[in-house]
PDB file of C-alpha atoms in Angstrom:
ATOM      1  CA  MET J   1      18.621 -11.244 -10.350  1.00 70.00           C
ATOM      2  CA  ARG J   2      19.422  -8.070  -7.673  1.00 81.00           C
ATOM      3  CA  MET J   3      17.961  -5.687 -10.220  1.00 85.00           C
ATOM      4  CA  LEU J   4      14.281  -7.632 -10.698  1.00 78.00           C
ATOM      5  CA  ASN J   5      13.994  -8.068  -6.939  1.00 75.00           C
ATOM      6  CA  ASN J   6      14.431  -4.121  -5.945  1.00 81.00           C
ATOM      7  CA  ILE J   7      11.975  -3.675  -8.998  1.00 79.00           C
ATOM      8  CA  LEU J   8       9.693  -5.924  -8.207  1.00 77.00           C
ATOM      9  CA  VAL J   9       9.447  -4.664  -4.375  1.00 78.00           C
ATOM     10  CA  SER J  10       9.287  -1.422  -5.729  1.00 81.00           C
ATOM     11  CA  LEU J  11       5.579  -2.259  -7.568  1.00 80.00           C
ATOM     12  CA  LEU J  12       4.512  -4.330  -4.659  1.00 80.00           C
ATOM     13  CA  ILE J  13       5.106  -1.053  -2.597  1.00 83.00           C
ATOM     14  CA  VAL J  14       3.532   1.024  -5.049  1.00 82.00           C
ATOM     15  CA  GLY J  15       0.760  -1.112  -5.587  1.00 83.00           C
ATOM     16  CA  GLY J  16      -0.256  -1.761  -2.029  1.00 84.00           C
ATOM     17  CA  LEU J  17       0.256   2.201  -1.604  1.00 87.00           C
ATOM     18  CA  ASN J  18      -2.452   2.715  -3.800  1.00 85.00           C
ATOM     19  CA  TRP J  19      -4.823  -0.666  -2.206  1.00 85.00           C
ATOM     20  CA  LEU J  20      -4.820   2.129   0.821  1.00 87.00           C
ATOM     21  CA  LEU J  21      -5.924   4.814  -1.148  1.00 89.00           C
ATOM     22  CA  VAL J  22      -8.239   3.444  -2.156  1.00 88.00           C
ATOM     23  CA  GLY J  23      -9.223   2.023   0.759  1.00 89.00           C
ATOM     24  CA  ILE J  24      -9.419   5.251   3.396  1.00 91.00           C
ATOM     25  CA  PHE J  25     -10.000   7.601   0.661  1.00 92.00           C
ATOM     26  CA  GLY J  26     -11.302   6.408  -2.370  1.00 89.00           C
ATOM     27  CA  PHE J  27      -8.312   8.047  -4.032  1.00 90.00           C
ATOM     28  CA  ASP J  28      -6.906   5.847  -6.748  1.00 85.00           C
ATOM     29  CA  LEU J  29      -3.135   6.309  -7.538  1.00 83.00           C
ATOM     30  CA  ILE J  30      -2.891   4.365 -10.407  1.00 80.00           C
ATOM     31  CA  ALA J  31      -5.740   6.169 -12.264  1.00 81.00           C
ATOM     32  CA  PHE J  32      -4.991   9.894 -11.965  1.00 85.00           C
ATOM     33  CA  LEU J  33      -1.405   8.694 -12.991  1.00 80.00           C
ATOM     34  CA  PHE J  34      -2.485   7.854 -16.267  1.00 75.00           C
ATOM     35  CA  GLU J  35      -5.446   9.351 -16.273  1.00 77.00           C
ATOM     36  CA  GLY J  36      -5.203  10.278 -20.039  1.00 65.00           C
ATOM     37  CA  ALA J  37      -4.472   7.090 -21.223  1.00 67.00           C
ATOM     38  CA  ILE J  38      -6.658   3.833 -22.975  1.00 70.00           C
ATOM     39  CA  PRO J  39      -9.085   2.770 -20.201  1.00 69.00           C
ATOM     40  CA  THR J  40      -7.690  -1.049 -20.617  1.00 72.00           C
ATOM     41  CA  SER J  41      -4.149   0.271 -19.487  1.00 71.00           C
ATOM     42  CA  TYR J  42      -5.441   0.859 -16.361  1.00 72.00           C
ATOM     43  CA  GLY J  43      -6.446  -3.013 -15.991  1.00 77.00           C
ATOM     44  CA  ILE J  44      -3.448  -4.131 -17.613  1.00 80.00           C
ATOM     45  CA  ILE J  45      -1.448  -2.058 -14.682  1.00 76.00           C
ATOM     46  CA  TYR J  46      -3.447  -3.870 -12.331  1.00 78.00           C
ATOM     47  CA  ILE J  47      -2.253  -7.295 -13.406  1.00 83.00           C
ATOM     48  CA  LEU J  48       1.103  -6.556 -13.955  1.00 82.00           C
ATOM     49  CA  VAL J  49       0.829  -5.355 -10.064  1.00 79.00           C
ATOM     50  CA  GLY J  50      -0.929  -8.310  -8.879  1.00 81.00           C
ATOM     51  CA  VAL J  51       1.478 -11.162 -10.992  1.00 82.00           C
ATOM     52  CA  ILE J  52       4.594  -9.068  -9.099  1.00 79.00           C
ATOM     53  CA  VAL J  53       2.675 -10.170  -5.399  1.00 77.00           C
ATOM     54  CA  ILE J  54       2.194 -13.739  -7.097  1.00 80.00           C
ATOM     55  CA  CYS J  55       6.436 -13.607  -7.770  1.00 76.00           C
ATOM     56  CA  SER J  56       7.344 -12.142  -4.483  1.00 74.00           C
ATOM     57  CA  LEU J  57       5.056 -14.655  -2.178  1.00 75.00           C
ATOM     58  CA  SER J  58       7.540 -17.009  -3.980  1.00 72.00           C
ATOM     59  CA  LEU J  59      10.748 -15.041  -3.000  1.00 67.00           C
ATOM     60  CA  PHE J  60       9.264 -14.706   0.213  1.00 67.00           C
ATOM     61  CA  LYS J  61       8.699 -18.216   0.969  1.00 63.00           C
ATOM     62  CA  LYS J  62      12.603 -18.694  -0.571  1.00 59.00           C
ATOM     63  CA  THR J  63      13.929 -15.869   2.275  1.00 56.00           C
ATOM     64  CA  ASN J  64      12.402 -17.796   5.154  1.00 55.00           C
ATOM     65  CA  ASP J  65      13.458 -21.956   4.569  1.00 53.00           C
TER      66      ASP J  65
END
């Protein structure tokens, strides 16, 4: 379970940094890294990051109880 939590936090950080870069510089890191990939794969990656955020919120609630 600890390894899963580490993966979730790592992907959450990457997602947060991506949105920071988009907000400040207009640079989408995910699109840059997966430039040659199928465009629908971007959507899958963004959905995955969103699910990770939801999972991380539940972990945050558990640690603060």
